[in-house]
Amino acid sequence: MSPSSQIHSTQANTANLSSAQRTAEGFALNNLTTVAADLIEYNTMRLSCQADRLITLNLESDIEPTVAELDRLGTPIFVLSGGSNVILPEILHASVLHPTYKGIEVLAEDTDSITIEVMGGESWHELVVYTVNQGWYGLENLALIPGLVGASPVQNIGAYGVQLEDYMTHVKAFHLPTQIWHEFNKSDCQFNYRDSIFKQQAGQWLITRVGFKLHKDALKVTANYGDVSTLAMTKAEADSRSEITAKDVMQAIIEIRQSKLPDPKQLPNCGSFFKNPIIANSQFIALSNEYPNIVGYPVGDEQTKVAAGWLIDNAGLKGKGIAPILTHDKQALVLVNHSAADSNTPASQHDILATQQLIQQTIQDQFGIALEREPVWVNNEAHY
């Protein structure tokens, strides 16, 4: 049975029921709703955001009747996953859908590979650890990326030489404007660097399931980054092995990220704040003549991806900004919120914008490179 057909069959008794049928079975939107909810605990930047209502979706089958009812009420809808890549306004005039449905299902398996389908409410990092511990490999380079599985295709998450699209097989998503279920294969998703159809059509999709095809060869790893390779080999040698495994790579990446990146629970942040800019090789060569240690990676034959963190660091902005939003003192690519969680004046979008613009102008002036913000910016009406 193909992944697509199995998705349909497993949902035949729930997700495909009409809203009228669900209502008849006792569906009540109020049972899922918190009115006038503060979303400070639902975004890793810990911005206080008063939403009209917060709706917790514990079941995939609650989506259709919930959206149908909200459509009847005429209220804007905003999907909030793990809140790790979003900048929220102080007031959000919308009904916020927060998915919490979980589960991992094996769709197909042979001696070399396994295809699984993961519910969107699962923790991304916990999924990575689980698959590696099961002997299913491919996602190990994406360890410790915050957020939920359902949000992972939106910006085609990637790290240390691996992107989501390398192992993703399909996506199941609900189109909010038309209230119709869709299934996407990899090409349908229109993946690019930190981009997808879901990001291009922001606010229109609620992703509920993501499929992955993983391999079972523990020695087939991607460890092209020096610090990853070195630390992974140290772990292998400590275990009297001459070759690194996927688990060595995962553990190395976890340690590296923990040493460089702040824990959002201790120091609020939304991960990498700027995309690594891609520039023409001619511009990179010119910059290399002036800055011999500039960090860049080839993209095809004519372009180079420049490390945005290097640019910010070498512009003298590491650990700086406009209080309370400063760049992290160990990783300049990350903006951190230094306002106390219980402050009477918590940080706002305005504070983040001030530091963002300071960094962008400085990098433009010094290097002639335009930095693009990575996290999603939301206005009061739930528009992007």
Coordinates of C-alpha atoms in Angstrom, one line a residue:
M1 CA 0.0 0.0 0.0
S2 CA 1.4 3.4 -0.9
P3 CA 1.9 6.1 1.9
S4 CA -0.9 8.2 0.4
S5 CA -3.5 5.5 0.3
Q6 CA -2.6 4.5 3.9
I7 CA -3.0 8.0 5.1
H8 CA -6.5 8.1 3.6
S9 CA -7.5 4.8 5.1
T10 CA -6.3 5.6 8.6
Q11 CA -8.3 8.9 8.5
A12 CA -11.5 7.5 6.9
N13 CA -13.4 7.4 10.2
T14 CA -12.4 10.7 11.6
A15 CA -10.8 13.5 9.5
N16 CA -13.2 13.0 6.5
L17 CA -16.4 13.4 8.5
S18 CA -18.3 16.6 7.8
S19 CA -18.5 19.3 10.5
A20 CA -22.2 18.4 10.9
Q21 CA -21.4 14.8 11.6
R22 CA -18.7 15.8 14.1
T23 CA -21.2 18.2 15.8
A24 CA -23.7 15.4 16.1
E25 CA -21.1 13.3 17.8
G26 CA -20.7 16.0 20.5
F27 CA -18.0 18.3 19.1
A28 CA -17.9 21.6 21.0
L29 CA -15.4 24.3 20.1
N30 CA -15.6 25.7 23.6
N31 CA -14.1 22.5 25.0
L32 CA -10.9 23.2 23.0
T33 CA -10.8 27.0 23.6
T34 CA -9.1 29.4 26.0
V35 CA -10.5 32.9 25.6
A36 CA -8.2 36.0 25.7
A37 CA -5.1 33.8 25.9
D38 CA -1.6 35.2 26.5
L39 CA 0.8 33.4 24.2
I40 CA 4.0 34.2 26.1
E41 CA 4.4 30.5 26.9
Y42 CA 3.8 29.5 23.3
N43 CA 6.6 31.3 21.5
T44 CA 10.3 30.8 22.3
M45 CA 11.1 34.5 22.1
R46 CA 8.7 34.9 25.0
L47 CA 6.9 37.9 23.6
S48 CA 3.6 38.7 25.4
C49 CA 0.8 38.4 22.9
Q50 CA -2.9 38.6 23.7
A51 CA -4.9 36.5 21.3
D52 CA -8.7 36.5 21.0
R53 CA -8.7 32.7 21.7
L54 CA -6.4 29.8 21.8
I55 CA -7.7 26.5 20.4
T56 CA -5.8 23.3 21.3
L57 CA -6.1 20.6 18.7
N58 CA -5.6 17.3 20.5
L59 CA -7.0 15.3 17.5
E60 CA -6.5 15.6 13.8
S61 CA -10.2 15.0 13.5
D62 CA -11.0 18.2 15.4
I63 CA -9.5 20.3 12.6
E64 CA -12.4 20.3 10.1
P65 CA -15.2 21.1 12.6
T66 CA -13.1 23.7 14.3
V67 CA -12.2 25.6 11.1
A68 CA -15.8 25.3 9.8
E69 CA -17.1 26.9 13.0
L70 CA -14.5 29.7 13.0
D71 CA -15.4 30.3 9.4
R72 CA -19.1 30.6 10.4
L73 CA -18.1 33.1 13.1
G74 CA -16.0 35.1 10.6
T75 CA -12.9 35.1 12.8
P76 CA -9.3 35.2 11.4
I77 CA -7.3 32.0 12.0
F78 CA -3.6 31.8 12.9
V79 CA -1.7 28.5 13.2
L80 CA 0.9 28.4 16.0
S81 CA 3.1 25.3 16.1
G82 CA 6.1 25.2 18.4
G83 CA 6.5 29.0 18.3
S84 CA 10.2 28.8 17.6
N85 CA 10.3 30.7 14.3
V86 CA 7.7 33.4 14.8
I87 CA 7.6 37.0 16.0
L88 CA 4.2 37.8 17.5
P89 CA 2.5 41.2 18.0
E90 CA 1.3 42.4 21.4
I91 CA -2.3 42.0 20.3
L92 CA -3.4 39.3 17.9
H93 CA -7.0 39.6 16.6
A94 CA -7.3 35.9 15.7
S95 CA -8.2 32.4 16.8
V96 CA -5.0 30.6 17.3
L97 CA -4.8 26.9 16.4
H98 CA -2.2 25.0 18.4
P99 CA -1.7 21.4 17.3
T100 CA -0.8 18.8 19.9
Y101 CA -1.7 15.5 18.1
K102 CA 1.1 13.0 18.2
G103 CA 2.0 9.6 16.8
I104 CA 4.6 7.8 14.6
E105 CA 3.5 5.1 12.1
V106 CA 5.6 2.8 10.0
L107 CA 4.3 2.7 6.4
A108 CA 6.9 0.5 4.8
E109 CA 10.1 -1.2 5.7
D110 CA 12.8 -3.4 4.1
T111 CA 16.3 -4.4 5.0
D112 CA 17.8 -1.1 3.9
S113 CA 15.2 1.5 4.6
I114 CA 12.0 2.5 6.4
T115 CA 9.3 4.9 5.6
I116 CA 7.5 6.5 8.5
E117 CA 4.7 9.0 9.0
V118 CA 4.8 11.5 11.9
M119 CA 2.0 13.6 13.4
G120 CA 2.6 17.3 13.3
G121 CA 2.4 17.8 17.1
E122 CA 5.5 15.7 17.7
S123 CA 8.7 17.5 19.0
W124 CA 11.2 17.6 16.1
H125 CA 14.3 17.0 18.3
E126 CA 12.6 14.1 20.1
L127 CA 11.8 12.6 16.7
V128 CA 15.4 12.8 15.6
V129 CA 16.6 11.1 18.8
Y130 CA 13.9 8.4 18.5
T131 CA 14.8 7.6 14.9
V132 CA 18.5 7.3 15.5
N133 CA 17.9 5.1 18.6
Q134 CA 15.7 2.9 16.5
G135 CA 18.5 2.5 13.9
W136 CA 16.7 4.7 11.3
Y137 CA 19.1 7.3 10.0
G138 CA 19.2 10.5 8.0
L139 CA 17.8 13.1 10.3
E140 CA 20.7 13.1 12.8
N141 CA 22.2 16.3 11.5
L142 CA 19.0 18.1 12.3
A143 CA 19.2 17.3 16.0
L144 CA 18.3 20.0 18.6
I145 CA 16.4 22.2 16.1
P146 CA 13.5 23.5 18.1
G147 CA 9.8 23.3 17.1
L148 CA 7.3 20.7 16.1
V149 CA 7.3 18.3 13.1
G150 CA 4.4 20.0 11.5
A151 CA 6.4 23.2 11.1
S152 CA 9.5 21.5 9.7
P153 CA 8.5 21.6 6.0
V154 CA 7.5 25.3 6.1
Q155 CA 11.0 26.6 5.9
N156 CA 12.7 23.3 4.8
I157 CA 14.7 23.2 8.0
G158 CA 18.4 22.4 7.6
A159 CA 21.7 22.2 9.4
Y160 CA 25.2 20.8 8.9
G161 CA 24.8 19.8 5.3
V162 CA 21.3 18.2 5.5
Q163 CA 17.9 19.7 4.7
L164 CA 14.4 18.3 5.5
E165 CA 13.8 17.7 1.7
D166 CA 16.6 15.2 1.6
Y167 CA 14.5 12.6 3.5
M168 CA 10.9 13.9 3.4
T169 CA 8.5 11.9 1.2
H170 CA 5.1 13.5 1.6
V171 CA 3.0 16.0 3.6
K172 CA -0.6 15.9 4.6
A173 CA -2.1 19.4 5.1
F174 CA -5.4 21.1 5.5
H175 CA -6.0 24.2 3.3
L176 CA -7.7 26.7 5.7
P177 CA -9.3 29.0 3.1
T178 CA -11.1 26.2 1.2
Q179 CA -11.3 23.6 4.1
I180 CA -9.9 20.9 1.9
W181 CA -7.3 18.2 2.7
H182 CA -4.3 18.0 0.4
E183 CA -1.4 15.6 0.1
F184 CA 2.0 16.8 -1.3
N185 CA 4.9 14.8 -2.6
K186 CA 8.3 16.3 -2.4
S187 CA 8.2 18.2 -5.7
D188 CA 4.7 19.6 -4.8
C189 CA 6.3 21.3 -1.8
Q190 CA 8.5 23.6 -4.0
F191 CA 11.4 23.3 -1.6
N192 CA 14.3 25.7 -1.8
Y193 CA 16.8 27.1 0.8
R194 CA 14.7 27.9 3.8
D195 CA 11.6 28.0 1.6
S196 CA 8.6 26.0 0.5
I197 CA 5.1 26.5 -0.9
F198 CA 3.8 26.6 2.7
K199 CA 6.0 29.6 3.4
Q200 CA 5.1 31.2 0.2
Q201 CA 1.4 30.7 1.0
A202 CA 1.9 31.6 4.7
G203 CA -1.2 31.3 6.9
Q204 CA -3.1 29.1 4.5
W205 CA -2.0 25.6 5.6
L206 CA -2.2 23.4 8.7
I207 CA 0.3 20.6 8.3
T208 CA -0.8 17.5 10.2
R209 CA 1.5 14.7 9.0
V210 CA 5.0 14.4 7.5
G211 CA 6.5 11.3 5.9
F212 CA 10.2 10.4 5.9
K213 CA 12.2 7.6 4.2
L214 CA 15.2 6.8 6.3
H215 CA 18.1 4.4 5.8
K216 CA 19.6 1.7 8.1
D217 CA 23.3 2.1 7.4
A218 CA 24.8 3.6 10.5
L219 CA 28.1 4.4 8.7
K220 CA 26.4 6.4 6.0
V221 CA 26.8 9.8 7.5
T222 CA 27.1 13.5 6.5
A223 CA 30.0 15.0 8.5
N224 CA 31.5 17.5 6.1
Y225 CA 31.8 20.2 8.8
G226 CA 35.2 20.1 10.5
D227 CA 34.0 20.5 14.1
V228 CA 31.3 17.9 13.6
S229 CA 33.7 15.4 12.0
T230 CA 36.4 15.9 14.7
L231 CA 34.0 15.6 17.6
A232 CA 32.2 12.6 16.1
M233 CA 35.5 10.8 15.6
T234 CA 36.5 11.5 19.2
K235 CA 33.4 9.8 20.3
A236 CA 34.0 6.8 18.0
E237 CA 37.6 6.4 19.2
A238 CA 36.4 6.6 22.8
D239 CA 34.4 3.5 22.0
S240 CA 37.3 1.8 20.3
R241 CA 35.8 2.3 16.8
S242 CA 37.6 3.6 13.7
E243 CA 34.5 4.8 11.8
I244 CA 32.0 7.3 13.0
T245 CA 28.3 6.4 13.1
A246 CA 25.1 8.4 12.7
K247 CA 24.7 8.4 16.5
D248 CA 28.2 9.9 16.9
V249 CA 27.2 12.6 14.5
M250 CA 24.0 13.3 16.3
Q251 CA 25.7 13.5 19.7
A252 CA 28.4 15.7 18.3
I253 CA 25.9 18.2 16.8
I254 CA 23.9 18.3 20.0
E255 CA 27.0 19.2 22.0
I256 CA 28.1 21.8 19.4
R257 CA 24.7 23.4 19.3
Q258 CA 24.4 23.4 23.1
S259 CA 27.8 25.1 23.4
K260 CA 27.0 27.8 20.9
L261 CA 23.2 28.3 21.1
P262 CA 21.2 29.5 24.1
D263 CA 18.4 27.3 25.5
P264 CA 15.2 29.2 24.8
K265 CA 13.9 28.1 28.2
Q266 CA 16.7 30.0 29.9
L267 CA 17.4 32.8 27.4
P268 CA 14.4 33.4 25.1
N269 CA 15.3 33.3 21.4
C270 CA 13.9 32.0 18.1
G271 CA 17.1 30.4 16.7
S272 CA 18.9 31.8 13.7
F273 CA 17.4 35.2 13.1
F274 CA 18.9 35.9 9.6
K275 CA 19.3 33.7 6.6
N276 CA 22.8 33.0 5.3
P277 CA 22.9 35.3 2.3
I278 CA 23.7 33.9 -1.2
I279 CA 25.9 36.3 -3.3
A280 CA 27.7 36.2 -6.6
N281 CA 31.1 34.5 -6.6
S282 CA 32.6 37.8 -7.9
Q283 CA 31.4 39.7 -4.8
F284 CA 32.6 36.9 -2.6
I285 CA 36.1 37.0 -4.2
A286 CA 36.2 40.7 -3.7
L287 CA 35.2 40.4 -0.1
S288 CA 37.8 37.6 0.4
N289 CA 40.5 39.9 -0.7
E290 CA 39.6 42.3 2.0
Y291 CA 38.5 39.7 4.6
P292 CA 40.7 36.6 4.0
N293 CA 38.9 34.6 6.8
I294 CA 35.3 35.2 5.5
V295 CA 33.2 32.0 5.7
G296 CA 31.4 30.9 2.6
Y297 CA 30.2 27.8 0.9
P298 CA 29.7 27.2 -2.9
V299 CA 26.1 27.2 -4.2
G300 CA 26.3 25.8 -7.7
D301 CA 28.9 27.3 -10.0
E302 CA 28.1 31.0 -9.8
Q303 CA 27.1 31.7 -6.2
T304 CA 28.4 31.5 -2.6
K305 CA 26.4 31.2 0.6
V306 CA 28.0 33.5 3.2
A307 CA 27.8 32.8 6.9
A308 CA 25.6 35.5 8.3
G309 CA 26.9 34.9 11.8
W310 CA 30.5 35.6 10.6
L311 CA 29.3 38.9 9.0
I312 CA 27.6 40.0 12.2
D313 CA 30.5 38.9 14.4
N314 CA 33.1 40.6 12.3
A315 CA 31.0 43.8 12.2
G316 CA 31.6 44.0 15.9
L317 CA 28.0 43.2 16.9
K318 CA 28.3 40.0 18.8
G319 CA 26.7 40.5 22.2
K320 CA 25.3 43.8 21.1
G321 CA 22.1 45.4 19.9
I322 CA 19.5 47.6 21.4
A323 CA 18.3 46.4 24.8
P324 CA 16.5 44.3 25.6
I325 CA 17.2 42.5 22.3
L326 CA 20.9 41.6 21.8
T327 CA 22.8 39.2 19.7
H328 CA 24.0 36.2 21.7
D329 CA 27.6 36.5 23.0
K330 CA 28.5 33.0 21.6
Q331 CA 26.5 33.0 18.4
A332 CA 25.9 36.4 16.7
L333 CA 23.3 35.0 14.4
V334 CA 20.9 34.5 17.3
L335 CA 18.9 37.4 18.8
V336 CA 18.1 36.9 22.5
N337 CA 15.4 38.5 24.7
H338 CA 17.0 39.8 27.9
S339 CA 13.8 41.2 29.4
A340 CA 12.7 39.2 32.5
A341 CA 9.9 36.8 31.9
D342 CA 7.9 38.5 34.7
S343 CA 8.8 42.1 33.6
N344 CA 6.1 44.7 33.6
T345 CA 7.4 45.8 30.2
P346 CA 8.3 42.6 28.3
A347 CA 10.0 42.8 24.9
S348 CA 7.9 43.5 21.9
Q349 CA 8.1 43.4 18.1
H350 CA 9.2 47.1 18.2
D351 CA 12.3 46.1 20.3
I352 CA 13.2 43.3 17.9
L353 CA 12.7 45.5 14.9
A354 CA 15.1 48.1 16.3
T355 CA 18.0 45.6 16.7
Q356 CA 17.1 43.9 13.4
Q357 CA 17.4 47.1 11.5
L358 CA 20.7 48.1 13.3
I359 CA 22.3 44.8 12.2
Q360 CA 20.9 44.9 8.6
Q361 CA 22.2 48.5 8.1
T362 CA 25.6 47.8 9.6
I363 CA 26.1 44.7 7.4
Q364 CA 24.9 46.6 4.3
D365 CA 27.3 49.5 5.0
Q366 CA 30.3 47.3 5.7
F367 CA 30.0 44.4 3.4
G368 CA 27.4 45.4 0.8
I369 CA 25.2 42.5 1.7
A370 CA 21.5 42.6 2.5
L371 CA 20.5 40.3 5.4
E372 CA 17.0 38.7 5.3
R373 CA 15.1 37.9 8.4
E374 CA 14.3 34.2 8.9
P375 CA 11.5 34.1 11.5
V376 CA 7.9 34.8 10.4
W377 CA 6.7 38.3 11.3
V378 CA 2.9 38.5 12.2
N379 CA 0.8 41.6 12.4
N380 CA -2.3 42.3 14.6
E381 CA -4.6 40.9 12.0
A382 CA -2.7 37.6 11.7
H383 CA -1.2 38.6 8.4
Y384 CA 2.5 37.8 7.5

